[in-house]
Amino acid sequence: MVRIDKLVVVGVGLIGGSFALALKGAGAVGRVVGVGRGAANIYRAQELKIIDSGGALDAATFGDAELVLLAVPVGQMPDVMRAIAPLLGKKTVVTDAGSTKEDVVALARRELKASLARFVPGHPIAGTEKSGAEAAFPELYRERKVVLTPLKGTSPRAKALVKGAWESCGAKVFELEPREHDAVLATVSHLPHVLAYALVDQVAASRDAKRLFSYAAGGFRDFTRIASSHPEMWRDICIANKKALLAELDRYGRGLARVKRMLERGDAKALEALFTGAREARDRWLKNRE
Amino acid sequence: MVRIDKLVVVGVGLIGGSFALALKGAGAVGRVVGVGRGAANIYRAQELKIIDSGGALDAATFGDAELVLLAVPVGQMPDVMRAIAPLLGKKTVVTDAGSTKEDVVALARRELKASLARFVPGHPIAGTEKSGAEAAFPELYRERKVVLTPLKGTSPRAKALVKGAWESCGAKVFELEPREHDAVLATVSHLPHVLAYALVDQVAASRDAKRLFSYAAGGFRDFTRIASSHPEMWRDICIANKKALLAELDRYGRGLARVKRMLERGDAKALEALFTGAREARDRWLKNRE
């Protein structure tokens, strides 16, 4: 098991906070320092014993850190990387939890310079629709997948530390190319988020919104759960992964057009085949997940 | 509270079975007779004490029934109504649990003839993605909405019996015009079902399906829960409510096109506004539901 003397978490929300709590729970970390834009959230994180103290974008915070986790919305990543690059110690390993990887990798190449070999891009595929330090809990990563997208020049020591840290959180660690990662996540995560936001928007924008919502039930609730996710974070993910997401939205549009044609011609057989195939695929997936 | 001496449930699945169990639990029913296509399911329903005995499409089953619930997929409704019309007793009240109402009302006008005044069209807005007698449970309707769409000529006694039965199940009963009902449900139920089926189909149809599914997580699971729903039932709902559903699919397509334009021009502000508005609308809805 890894042992991290000093961990710095930049962005102590659901993701960063749960990482700190999980490592503390596993006895894998000494001191945890939290850095964030919102003083109230950092204060709350300290109260909740997620972090031991609040830090700043300075050498005292980052110079002797063994591991730094960047858990901010992807859109804040440029500012954060630029700010920390000159502060990092010679041995400090940096990883991130960004939901897109091509953009984070390109950014790291531009900004991290001397520390690039000690940067291990990562993405824990876990979360809830809640956000902020209050939402953090130590079991978030248990049995969940974490994808690392290391570069050619990434140091084996750095990769082993990050992998070990996530494993201490109970996660299973996989490796993908950044582009592969972004394409996969566009389909199974970014697309459904946009679809859920769009459905709630459609209902809310109706003249009849109040009555429509009053008849919405459990199916609507679960379908739209992810539309309660952090808007800034999802704005950034969509912009960062725009190309892959647009391609998936196009494919989805073609799929819906196919369903519409089935409906228009009243093709019950084709509809049932589509629904049956989808149900079977989903049920197989659920079974394999267990 | 109502007291029903003999209840006949046609289609002893999640919906019909839960109705029987809830009425039994409330002590509101004497004998429950189940009628269905599948002998195995009827046998299982008897084992599970959902029904007291199996019946058939004959006068012995229907002639002395106080209440008949038709809980079959909408597509089977024509055959069922035609078959029971000549069998119903002079006092037998009939209701249904169909997810669409315009088509059921039109059908009843055509088929039920002498019993039309004792037919109370209904739709319990409750369910899970599971189906069959095994899936039935007595709490399904607790605190849920049931919509009745009575006709001008519906007898007050019949309406009171059906309303009372649903209230004994713990449900809250509302009235809508059939067309209103179908439009509302197209938006908040039928549309999300089609969207969820379409997303699973898109993933399953990918060359890369296995890997895509392997990275799908909790968001995908909840978004697609309703894609595990009964394919035949949803085929029938889509066909029966085709006009309203097509209109909602068109609106949804226009909404997605708007999101795509925001993405294409990298309009972070517009995306965030959309996501924030949707999150707030959903959170308000959830709060009001409590």
Coordinates of C-alpha atoms in Angstrom, one line a residue:
Chain A
M1 CA 0.0 0.0 0.0
V2 CA 1.1 3.5 -0.7
R3 CA 1.9 6.0 2.1
I4 CA 1.6 9.7 1.2
D5 CA 3.1 12.1 3.8
K6 CA 1.5 15.2 2.4
L7 CA -1.4 15.4 0.0
V8 CA -2.7 18.6 -1.5
V9 CA -6.2 18.6 -2.9
V10 CA -7.0 21.5 -5.2
G11 CA -10.8 21.7 -5.3
V12 CA -12.3 20.1 -2.2
G13 CA -15.6 19.1 -3.6
L14 CA -17.3 15.7 -4.0
I15 CA -14.4 14.3 -6.0
G16 CA -11.4 15.8 -4.2
G17 CA -13.0 15.5 -0.8
S18 CA -13.9 11.8 -1.2
F19 CA -10.4 11.1 -2.4
A20 CA -9.0 12.6 0.8
L21 CA -11.5 10.8 3.0
A22 CA -10.9 7.5 1.4
L23 CA -7.1 7.8 1.8
K24 CA -7.5 8.8 5.4
G25 CA -9.8 5.9 6.0
A26 CA -7.2 3.6 4.5
G27 CA -4.4 5.1 6.6
A28 CA -2.6 5.9 3.4
V29 CA -2.1 9.6 4.0
G30 CA -0.4 11.8 6.6
R31 CA -1.5 15.4 6.2
V32 CA -4.1 16.7 3.8
V33 CA -4.1 20.3 2.7
G34 CA -7.0 21.8 0.8
V35 CA -6.9 24.6 -1.7
G36 CA -9.9 26.2 -3.2
R37 CA -11.7 29.3 -4.5
G38 CA -14.3 29.4 -1.8
A39 CA -13.2 30.1 1.7
A40 CA -16.5 28.8 3.2
N41 CA -16.1 25.5 1.5
I42 CA -12.5 25.1 2.7
Y43 CA -13.6 25.9 6.2
R44 CA -16.4 23.4 6.0
A45 CA -14.0 20.8 4.7
Q46 CA -11.8 21.3 7.7
E47 CA -14.8 21.1 10.0
L48 CA -15.7 17.8 8.4
K49 CA -12.2 16.6 8.8
I50 CA -11.8 16.1 5.1
I51 CA -8.6 18.2 5.2
D52 CA -6.3 19.1 8.0
S53 CA -5.7 22.6 7.0
G54 CA -6.3 25.1 4.2
G55 CA -3.5 26.1 1.9
A56 CA -2.8 28.6 -0.8
L57 CA -1.3 28.8 -4.3
D58 CA 2.2 29.2 -2.7
A59 CA 5.5 27.3 -2.3
A60 CA 4.7 26.5 1.4
T61 CA 1.7 24.5 0.3
F62 CA 3.1 22.8 -2.8
G63 CA 6.9 22.6 -2.4
D64 CA 6.9 19.6 0.0
A65 CA 3.7 17.9 -1.3
E66 CA 4.2 14.3 -2.2
L67 CA 1.0 14.2 -4.2
V68 CA -1.3 16.9 -5.6
L69 CA -4.8 16.1 -6.9
L70 CA -6.4 18.7 -9.2
A71 CA -10.1 18.2 -8.7
V72 CA -11.5 21.4 -10.2
P73 CA -13.9 21.8 -13.1
V74 CA -11.9 21.3 -16.4
G75 CA -12.4 25.0 -17.3
Q76 CA -10.3 26.1 -14.2
M77 CA -7.5 23.7 -15.1
P78 CA -5.4 26.2 -17.1
D79 CA -5.3 28.8 -14.4
V80 CA -4.6 26.2 -11.7
M81 CA -1.8 24.4 -13.7
R82 CA -0.2 27.7 -14.6
A83 CA -0.3 28.8 -10.9
I84 CA 1.2 25.6 -9.4
A85 CA 3.8 24.8 -12.1
P86 CA 6.5 27.0 -10.5
L87 CA 5.6 25.9 -7.0
L88 CA 5.9 22.2 -7.3
G89 CA 8.7 20.3 -5.4
K90 CA 11.2 18.2 -7.3
K91 CA 9.5 15.0 -6.2
T92 CA 5.9 16.2 -6.2
V93 CA 3.6 14.0 -8.2
V94 CA 0.5 15.6 -9.7
T95 CA -2.6 14.0 -10.9
D96 CA -6.1 15.2 -11.9
A97 CA -9.6 14.0 -11.8
G98 CA -10.8 15.8 -14.9
S99 CA -13.6 14.2 -16.9
T100 CA -11.9 14.8 -20.2
K101 CA -8.3 13.9 -20.9
E102 CA -7.1 15.2 -24.3
D103 CA -7.5 18.8 -23.2
V104 CA -5.9 18.2 -19.8
V105 CA -2.9 16.4 -21.4
A106 CA -2.4 19.2 -24.0
L107 CA -2.6 21.7 -21.2
A108 CA -0.1 19.8 -19.0
R109 CA 2.4 19.7 -21.9
R110 CA 2.1 23.5 -22.2
E111 CA 2.1 24.4 -18.5
L112 CA 3.8 21.9 -16.4
K113 CA 7.2 21.9 -18.1
A114 CA 9.8 20.5 -15.6
S115 CA 7.2 18.6 -13.8
L116 CA 5.5 17.0 -16.8
A117 CA 7.1 13.5 -16.2
R118 CA 5.5 13.6 -12.7
F119 CA 2.0 14.3 -14.0
V120 CA -0.3 11.4 -14.3
P121 CA -3.6 12.3 -16.0
G122 CA -6.5 10.5 -14.4
H123 CA -10.3 10.3 -14.2
P124 CA -12.3 8.5 -11.5
I125 CA -15.5 7.3 -13.1
A126 CA -17.6 7.9 -10.1
G127 CA -19.7 10.7 -8.7
T128 CA -23.2 11.7 -7.7
E129 CA -25.3 14.6 -8.7
K130 CA -24.3 16.4 -5.6
S131 CA -21.3 18.8 -5.2
G132 CA -19.2 20.6 -2.6
A133 CA -17.3 19.3 0.4
E134 CA -20.6 18.4 2.1
A135 CA -21.2 15.8 -0.6
A136 CA -17.9 14.0 -0.1
F137 CA -17.9 10.5 1.4
P138 CA -15.1 7.9 1.7
E139 CA -16.8 5.0 -0.1
L140 CA -17.4 6.9 -3.4
Y141 CA -14.6 5.1 -5.2
R142 CA -15.1 1.6 -3.8
E143 CA -15.3 -0.9 -6.7
R144 CA -15.4 2.0 -9.2
K145 CA -13.1 2.4 -12.2
V146 CA -10.4 5.0 -12.4
V147 CA -8.8 5.6 -15.9
L148 CA -5.2 6.8 -16.1
T149 CA -4.0 8.2 -19.4
P150 CA -0.2 8.4 -18.8
L151 CA 2.1 10.0 -21.4
K152 CA 5.1 8.3 -23.0
G153 CA 7.4 10.2 -20.7
T154 CA 5.5 9.7 -17.5
S155 CA 7.7 8.4 -14.7
P156 CA 7.0 4.8 -13.5
R157 CA 7.3 6.0 -9.9
A158 CA 4.7 8.7 -10.4
K159 CA 2.3 6.3 -12.1
A160 CA 2.8 3.7 -9.4
L161 CA 2.0 6.3 -6.7
V162 CA -1.2 7.5 -8.3
K163 CA -2.3 4.0 -9.1
G164 CA -1.6 2.9 -5.5
A165 CA -3.5 5.9 -4.1
W166 CA -6.6 5.1 -6.1
E167 CA -6.3 1.4 -5.2
S168 CA -6.2 2.5 -1.5
C169 CA -9.5 4.2 -2.2
G170 CA -10.9 0.8 -3.3
A171 CA -10.9 1.7 -7.0
K172 CA -9.9 -0.5 -10.0
V173 CA -7.3 1.3 -12.2
F174 CA -7.3 1.0 -16.0
E175 CA -5.2 2.7 -18.7
L176 CA -6.5 4.2 -21.9
E177 CA -5.2 6.7 -24.5
P178 CA -6.6 10.2 -23.9
R179 CA -8.5 10.2 -27.1
E180 CA -10.0 6.7 -26.4
H181 CA -11.0 7.9 -23.0
D182 CA -12.8 11.0 -24.3
A183 CA -14.6 9.0 -27.0
V184 CA -15.8 6.4 -24.5
L185 CA -16.9 8.9 -22.0
A186 CA -18.7 11.0 -24.6
T187 CA -21.0 8.1 -25.3
V188 CA -21.7 6.7 -21.9
S189 CA -21.5 9.8 -19.7
H190 CA -21.4 13.2 -21.5
L191 CA -24.2 12.4 -23.9
P192 CA -26.7 11.2 -21.3
H193 CA -25.9 14.2 -19.2
V194 CA -26.8 16.5 -22.1
L195 CA -29.9 14.5 -22.9
A196 CA -31.1 14.7 -19.3
Y197 CA -30.5 18.5 -19.1
A198 CA -32.3 18.9 -22.4
L199 CA -35.4 17.0 -21.2
V200 CA -35.7 19.0 -18.0
D201 CA -35.3 22.2 -20.0
Q202 CA -38.0 21.1 -22.3
V203 CA -40.5 20.5 -19.5
A204 CA -39.5 23.6 -17.6
A205 CA -39.8 25.8 -20.7
S206 CA -43.4 24.6 -21.4
R207 CA -46.3 26.9 -20.8
D208 CA -47.7 24.0 -18.9
A209 CA -44.6 23.3 -16.8
K210 CA -46.3 23.2 -13.4
R211 CA -48.8 20.6 -14.4
L212 CA -46.3 18.6 -16.4
F213 CA -44.0 18.3 -13.4
S214 CA -46.9 17.4 -11.2
Y215 CA -47.4 14.2 -13.2
A216 CA -43.8 13.3 -13.5
A217 CA -43.0 10.2 -11.6
G218 CA -40.1 7.8 -10.7
G219 CA -39.0 7.2 -14.3
F220 CA -38.6 10.9 -14.9
R221 CA -36.8 11.3 -11.6
D222 CA -34.2 8.6 -12.3
F223 CA -33.8 9.6 -16.0
T224 CA -33.1 13.2 -15.0
R225 CA -31.0 12.6 -11.8
I226 CA -27.9 13.6 -13.6
A227 CA -29.5 16.9 -14.6
S228 CA -29.0 17.9 -11.0
S229 CA -25.2 17.7 -11.6
H230 CA -22.9 20.7 -11.2
P231 CA -23.6 23.1 -14.2
E232 CA -20.2 24.7 -14.3
M233 CA -18.4 21.3 -14.3
W234 CA -20.6 20.0 -17.1
R235 CA -20.3 23.2 -19.1
D236 CA -16.6 22.7 -19.0
I237 CA -16.7 19.0 -19.9
C238 CA -19.0 19.7 -22.9
I239 CA -16.7 22.4 -24.2
A240 CA -13.6 20.4 -23.6
N241 CA -14.9 17.3 -25.3
K242 CA -17.0 19.1 -27.8
K243 CA -15.8 17.2 -30.9
A244 CA -16.6 13.7 -29.6
L245 CA -19.8 14.9 -27.9
L246 CA -21.1 16.5 -31.1
A247 CA -20.4 13.3 -33.0
E248 CA -22.4 11.3 -30.4
L249 CA -25.2 13.9 -30.5
D250 CA -25.3 13.4 -34.2
R251 CA -25.5 9.6 -33.9
Y252 CA -28.2 10.0 -31.3
G253 CA -30.1 12.3 -33.6
R254 CA -30.0 9.7 -36.3
G255 CA -31.2 7.0 -33.8
L256 CA -34.1 9.2 -32.8
A257 CA -35.0 9.8 -36.5
R258 CA -35.1 6.1 -37.0
V259 CA -37.5 5.7 -34.1
K260 CA -39.6 8.5 -35.5
R261 CA -39.9 6.8 -38.8
M262 CA -41.0 3.6 -37.1
L263 CA -43.6 5.5 -35.2
E264 CA -44.8 7.4 -38.3
R265 CA -45.4 4.2 -40.2
G266 CA -46.8 2.5 -37.1
D267 CA -44.2 -0.2 -37.3
A268 CA -45.0 -2.0 -34.0
K269 CA -42.6 -4.9 -34.9
A270 CA -39.6 -2.7 -35.4
L271 CA -40.3 -0.7 -32.2
E272 CA -40.6 -3.8 -30.2
A273 CA -37.4 -5.2 -31.6
L274 CA -35.6 -2.0 -30.7
F275 CA -37.0 -2.0 -27.2
T276 CA -36.3 -5.6 -26.6
G277 CA -32.8 -5.4 -27.9
A278 CA -32.1 -2.4 -25.6
R279 CA -33.6 -4.1 -22.6
E280 CA -31.6 -7.2 -23.1
A281 CA -28.4 -5.3 -23.6
R282 CA -29.0 -3.3 -20.5
D283 CA -29.9 -6.3 -18.4
R284 CA -26.8 -8.2 -19.6
W285 CA -24.7 -5.1 -18.7
L286 CA -26.2 -4.9 -15.2
K287 CA -25.6 -8.6 -14.6
N288 CA -22.0 -8.4 -15.7
R289 CA -21.5 -5.4 -13.4
E290 CA -22.5 -7.3 -10.3
Chain B
M1 CA -63.8 2.9 2.4
V2 CA -65.0 0.8 -0.5
R3 CA -65.7 -2.9 -0.2
I4 CA -65.5 -5.0 -3.4
D5 CA -66.9 -8.5 -3.1
K6 CA -65.4 -9.8 -6.2
L7 CA -62.6 -8.3 -8.2
V8 CA -61.4 -9.6 -11.6
V9 CA -58.0 -8.6 -12.7
V10 CA -57.2 -9.1 -16.4
G11 CA -53.4 -9.1 -16.7
V12 CA -51.9 -10.0 -13.4
G13 CA -48.5 -8.3 -13.8
L14 CA -46.8 -5.5 -11.9
I15 CA -49.8 -3.2 -12.2
G16 CA -52.8 -5.5 -11.9
G17 CA -51.0 -7.6 -9.2
S18 CA -50.1 -4.7 -7.1
F19 CA -53.7 -3.4 -7.3
A20 CA -55.0 -6.7 -6.0
L21 CA -52.3 -6.9 -3.2
A22 CA -53.0 -3.3 -2.1
L23 CA -56.8 -3.9 -1.9
K24 CA -56.3 -7.1 0.0
G25 CA -53.9 -5.3 2.3
A26 CA -56.5 -2.7 2.9
G27 CA -59.2 -5.3 3.5
A28 CA -61.2 -3.7 0.7
V29 CA -61.7 -6.8 -1.4
G30 CA -63.3 -10.2 -0.9
R31 CA -62.3 -12.6 -3.7
V32 CA -59.8 -11.8 -6.5
V33 CA -59.9 -13.7 -9.7
G34 CA -57.0 -13.4 -12.2
V35 CA -57.3 -13.7 -15.9
G36 CA -54.3 -13.8 -18.3
R37 CA -52.7 -15.2 -21.4
G38 CA -49.9 -17.0 -19.5
A39 CA -51.0 -20.0 -17.4
A40 CA -47.6 -20.0 -15.6
N41 CA -48.0 -16.4 -14.6
I42 CA -51.6 -17.0 -13.3
Y43 CA -50.4 -20.0 -11.4
R44 CA -47.5 -18.0 -9.9
A45 CA -49.9 -15.2 -8.9
Q46 CA -52.0 -17.7 -7.1
E47 CA -49.0 -19.1 -5.3
L48 CA -48.0 -15.5 -4.3
K49 CA -51.6 -15.0 -3.0
I50 CA -52.1 -12.1 -5.3
I51 CA -55.2 -13.8 -6.6
D52 CA -57.5 -16.4 -5.1
S53 CA -58.1 -18.2 -8.3
G54 CA -57.7 -18.1 -12.0
G55 CA -60.6 -17.3 -14.2
A56 CA -61.4 -17.3 -17.9
L57 CA -63.1 -15.1 -20.5
D58 CA -66.5 -16.5 -19.5
A59 CA -69.7 -15.4 -17.8
A60 CA -68.8 -17.3 -14.6
T61 CA -65.8 -15.1 -14.2
F62 CA -67.3 -11.8 -15.2
G63 CA -71.0 -12.0 -14.6
D64 CA -70.9 -11.4 -10.8
A65 CA -67.8 -9.3 -10.7
E66 CA -68.2 -6.0 -8.9
L67 CA -65.1 -4.5 -10.4
V68 CA -62.9 -5.5 -13.4
L69 CA -59.5 -4.0 -13.8
L70 CA -58.0 -4.3 -17.3
A71 CA -54.2 -4.2 -16.8
V72 CA -53.0 -5.5 -20.1
P73 CA -50.7 -3.8 -22.6
V74 CA -52.7 -1.2 -24.5
G75 CA -52.3 -3.3 -27.7
Q76 CA -54.3 -6.2 -26.2
M77 CA -57.1 -3.9 -25.1
P78 CA -59.3 -4.3 -28.2
D79 CA -59.4 -8.1 -28.0
V80 CA -60.0 -8.0 -24.3
M81 CA -62.8 -5.5 -24.4
R82 CA -64.5 -7.3 -27.2
A83 CA -64.3 -10.5 -25.3
I84 CA -65.6 -9.3 -22.0
A85 CA -68.4 -6.9 -23.3
P86 CA -71.0 -9.7 -23.5
L87 CA -69.9 -11.3 -20.3
L88 CA -70.2 -8.3 -17.9
G89 CA -72.9 -8.3 -15.2
K90 CA -75.5 -5.5 -15.1
K91 CA -73.7 -3.9 -12.2
T92 CA -70.1 -4.7 -13.0
V93 CA -67.9 -1.7 -13.1
V94 CA -64.9 -1.8 -15.4
T95 CA -61.7 0.3 -15.2
D96 CA -58.4 0.0 -16.9
A97 CA -54.8 0.9 -16.2
G98 CA -53.7 1.8 -19.7
S99 CA -50.9 4.4 -20.1
T100 CA -52.8 6.1 -22.9
K101 CA -56.4 7.2 -22.6
E102 CA -57.7 8.6 -25.9
D103 CA -57.4 5.3 -27.6
V104 CA -58.9 3.4 -24.7
V105 CA -61.8 5.7 -24.5
A106 CA -62.5 5.4 -28.3
L107 CA -62.2 1.7 -28.0
A108 CA -64.6 1.5 -25.0
R109 CA -67.2 3.6 -26.9
R110 CA -67.0 1.0 -29.8
E111 CA -66.9 -2.2 -27.8
L112 CA -68.5 -1.8 -24.4
K113 CA -71.9 -0.7 -25.6
A114 CA -74.4 -1.5 -22.8
S115 CA -71.7 -1.3 -20.1
L116 CA -70.1 2.0 -21.3
A117 CA -71.7 4.0 -18.4
R118 CA -70.0 1.7 -16.0
F119 CA -66.5 2.1 -17.6
V120 CA -64.1 4.4 -15.8
P121 CA -60.9 4.9 -17.8
G122 CA -57.9 5.2 -15.5
H123 CA -54.1 5.3 -15.4
P124 CA -52.1 4.8 -12.2
I125 CA -48.9 6.8 -12.7
A126 CA -46.6 4.3 -10.9
G127 CA -44.5 1.4 -12.0
T128 CA -41.1 0.0 -12.0
E129 CA -39.0 -1.4 -14.9
K130 CA -40.0 -4.9 -13.7
S131 CA -42.9 -6.9 -15.0
G132 CA -45.0 -10.0 -14.3
A133 CA -46.8 -11.2 -11.2
E134 CA -43.4 -11.6 -9.4
A135 CA -42.8 -7.9 -9.6
A136 CA -46.1 -6.9 -7.9
F137 CA -46.1 -5.4 -4.4
P138 CA -48.8 -3.8 -2.3
E139 CA -47.1 -0.4 -1.7
L140 CA -46.7 0.4 -5.4
Y141 CA -49.5 3.0 -5.4
R142 CA -48.9 4.6 -2.1
E143 CA -48.8 8.4 -2.4
R144 CA -48.8 8.0 -6.2
K145 CA -51.2 9.7 -8.6
V146 CA -53.9 8.0 -10.5
V147 CA -55.6 9.8 -13.3
L148 CA -59.2 9.0 -14.2
T149 CA -60.6 10.3 -17.5
P150 CA -64.4 9.7 -17.1
L151 CA -66.8 10.3 -20.0
K152 CA -69.8 12.5 -19.9
G153 CA -72.1 9.6 -19.4
T154 CA -70.0 7.7 -16.8
S155 CA -72.2 6.8 -13.8
P156 CA -71.3 8.5 -10.6
R157 CA -71.5 5.2 -8.7
A158 CA -69.0 3.6 -11.1
K159 CA -66.6 6.6 -10.7
A160 CA -66.9 6.6 -6.9
L161 CA -66.2 2.8 -6.8
V162 CA -63.0 3.2 -8.9
K163 CA -61.9 6.3 -7.1
G164 CA -62.4 4.6 -3.7
A165 CA -60.5 1.5 -4.8
W166 CA -57.5 3.5 -5.8
E167 CA -57.7 5.5 -2.6
S168 CA -57.7 2.2 -0.7
C169 CA -54.4 1.5 -2.4
G170 CA -53.0 4.7 -1.0
A171 CA -53.2 6.7 -4.2
K172 CA -54.3 10.2 -4.9
V173 CA -56.9 10.4 -7.6
F174 CA -57.1 13.2 -10.2
E175 CA -59.2 13.8 -13.3
L176 CA -58.1 14.9 -16.7
E177 CA -59.5 14.9 -20.2
P178 CA -58.2 11.9 -22.2
R179 CA -56.4 14.2 -24.6
E180 CA -54.8 16.3 -21.8
H181 CA -53.7 13.1 -20.1
D182 CA -52.0 11.8 -23.2
A183 CA -50.2 15.0 -23.9
V184 CA -48.9 15.3 -20.4
L185 CA -47.7 11.7 -20.3
A186 CA -46.1 12.0 -23.7
T187 CA -43.8 14.6 -22.3
V188 CA -43.0 13.3 -18.8
S189 CA -43.1 9.6 -19.4
H190 CA -43.4 8.3 -23.0
L191 CA -40.6 10.6 -24.3
P192 CA -38.0 9.7 -21.6
H193 CA -38.7 6.0 -22.2
V194 CA -38.0 6.4 -25.9
L195 CA -34.9 8.4 -25.2
A196 CA -33.6 5.9 -22.8
Y197 CA -34.2 2.9 -25.1
A198 CA -32.5 4.9 -27.9
L199 CA -29.4 5.5 -25.8
V200 CA -29.0 1.9 -24.9
D201 CA -29.5 0.9 -28.5
Q202 CA -26.8 3.4 -29.6
V203 CA -24.3 1.9 -27.1
A204 CA -25.3 -1.7 -27.9
A205 CA -25.1 -1.1 -31.6
S206 CA -21.5 0.3 -31.4
R207 CA -18.6 -1.8 -32.7
D208 CA -17.0 -1.0 -29.4
A209 CA -20.1 -1.9 -27.3
K210 CA -18.3 -4.1 -24.8
R211 CA -15.8 -1.5 -23.8
L212 CA -18.3 1.3 -23.8
F213 CA -20.6 -0.7 -21.4
S214 CA -17.5 -1.5 -19.2
Y215 CA -17.0 2.3 -18.5
A216 CA -20.7 3.1 -18.0
A217 CA -21.4 4.0 -14.4
G218 CA -24.2 5.1 -12.1
G219 CA -25.4 8.0 -14.2
F220 CA -25.9 5.7 -17.2
R221 CA -27.6 3.1 -15.0
D222 CA -30.2 5.5 -13.6
F223 CA -30.7 7.3 -17.0
T224 CA -31.4 4.0 -18.6
R225 CA -33.4 2.3 -15.9
I226 CA -36.6 2.7 -17.8
A227 CA -35.0 1.1 -20.8
S228 CA -35.5 -2.2 -18.9
S229 CA -39.2 -1.7 -19.1
H230 CA -41.6 -4.1 -20.7
P231 CA -41.0 -3.8 -24.5
E232 CA -44.5 -4.9 -25.6
M233 CA -46.2 -2.5 -23.2
W234 CA -44.0 0.4 -24.4
R235 CA -44.4 -0.5 -28.1
D236 CA -48.2 -0.3 -27.6
I237 CA -48.0 3.0 -25.7
C238 CA -45.8 4.5 -28.4
I239 CA -48.2 3.4 -31.1
A240 CA -51.3 4.4 -29.2
N241 CA -49.9 7.9 -28.4
K242 CA -48.0 8.3 -31.6
K243 CA -49.2 11.8 -32.4
A244 CA -48.4 13.4 -29.1
L245 CA -45.1 11.5 -28.8
L246 CA -44.0 12.5 -32.3
A247 CA -44.7 16.1 -31.4
E248 CA -42.6 15.8 -28.2
L249 CA -39.8 14.1 -30.1
D250 CA -39.8 17.0 -32.5
R251 CA -39.6 19.5 -29.7
Y252 CA -36.8 17.5 -28.1
G253 CA -34.9 17.4 -31.5
R254 CA -35.2 21.2 -31.7
G255 CA -33.9 21.4 -28.1
L256 CA -30.9 19.2 -28.9
A257 CA -30.2 21.2 -32.1
R258 CA -30.0 24.3 -29.9
V259 CA -27.5 22.6 -27.6
K260 CA -25.5 21.6 -30.6
R261 CA -25.3 25.1 -31.8
M262 CA -24.1 26.3 -28.3
L263 CA -21.4 23.6 -28.4
E264 CA -20.4 24.4 -32.0
R265 CA -19.8 28.0 -31.2
G266 CA -18.2 27.1 -27.8
D267 CA -20.9 29.2 -26.0
A268 CA -20.0 28.3 -22.5
K269 CA -22.3 30.9 -21.0
A270 CA -25.4 29.6 -22.8
L271 CA -24.6 26.0 -21.9
E272 CA -24.1 26.9 -18.3
A273 CA -27.4 28.9 -18.3
L274 CA -29.2 25.9 -19.7
F275 CA -27.7 23.5 -17.3
T276 CA -28.3 25.8 -14.3
G277 CA -31.9 26.4 -15.3
A278 CA -32.5 22.7 -15.7
R279 CA -30.9 21.8 -12.4
E280 CA -32.9 24.4 -10.5
A281 CA -36.2 23.4 -12.1
R282 CA -35.5 19.7 -11.2
D283 CA -34.5 20.5 -7.7
R284 CA -37.6 22.6 -7.2
W285 CA -39.7 19.8 -8.5
L286 CA -38.1 17.3 -6.2
K287 CA -38.6 19.6 -3.2
N288 CA -42.3 20.0 -4.0
R289 CA -42.7 16.3 -4.4
E290 CA -41.6 15.6 -0.8

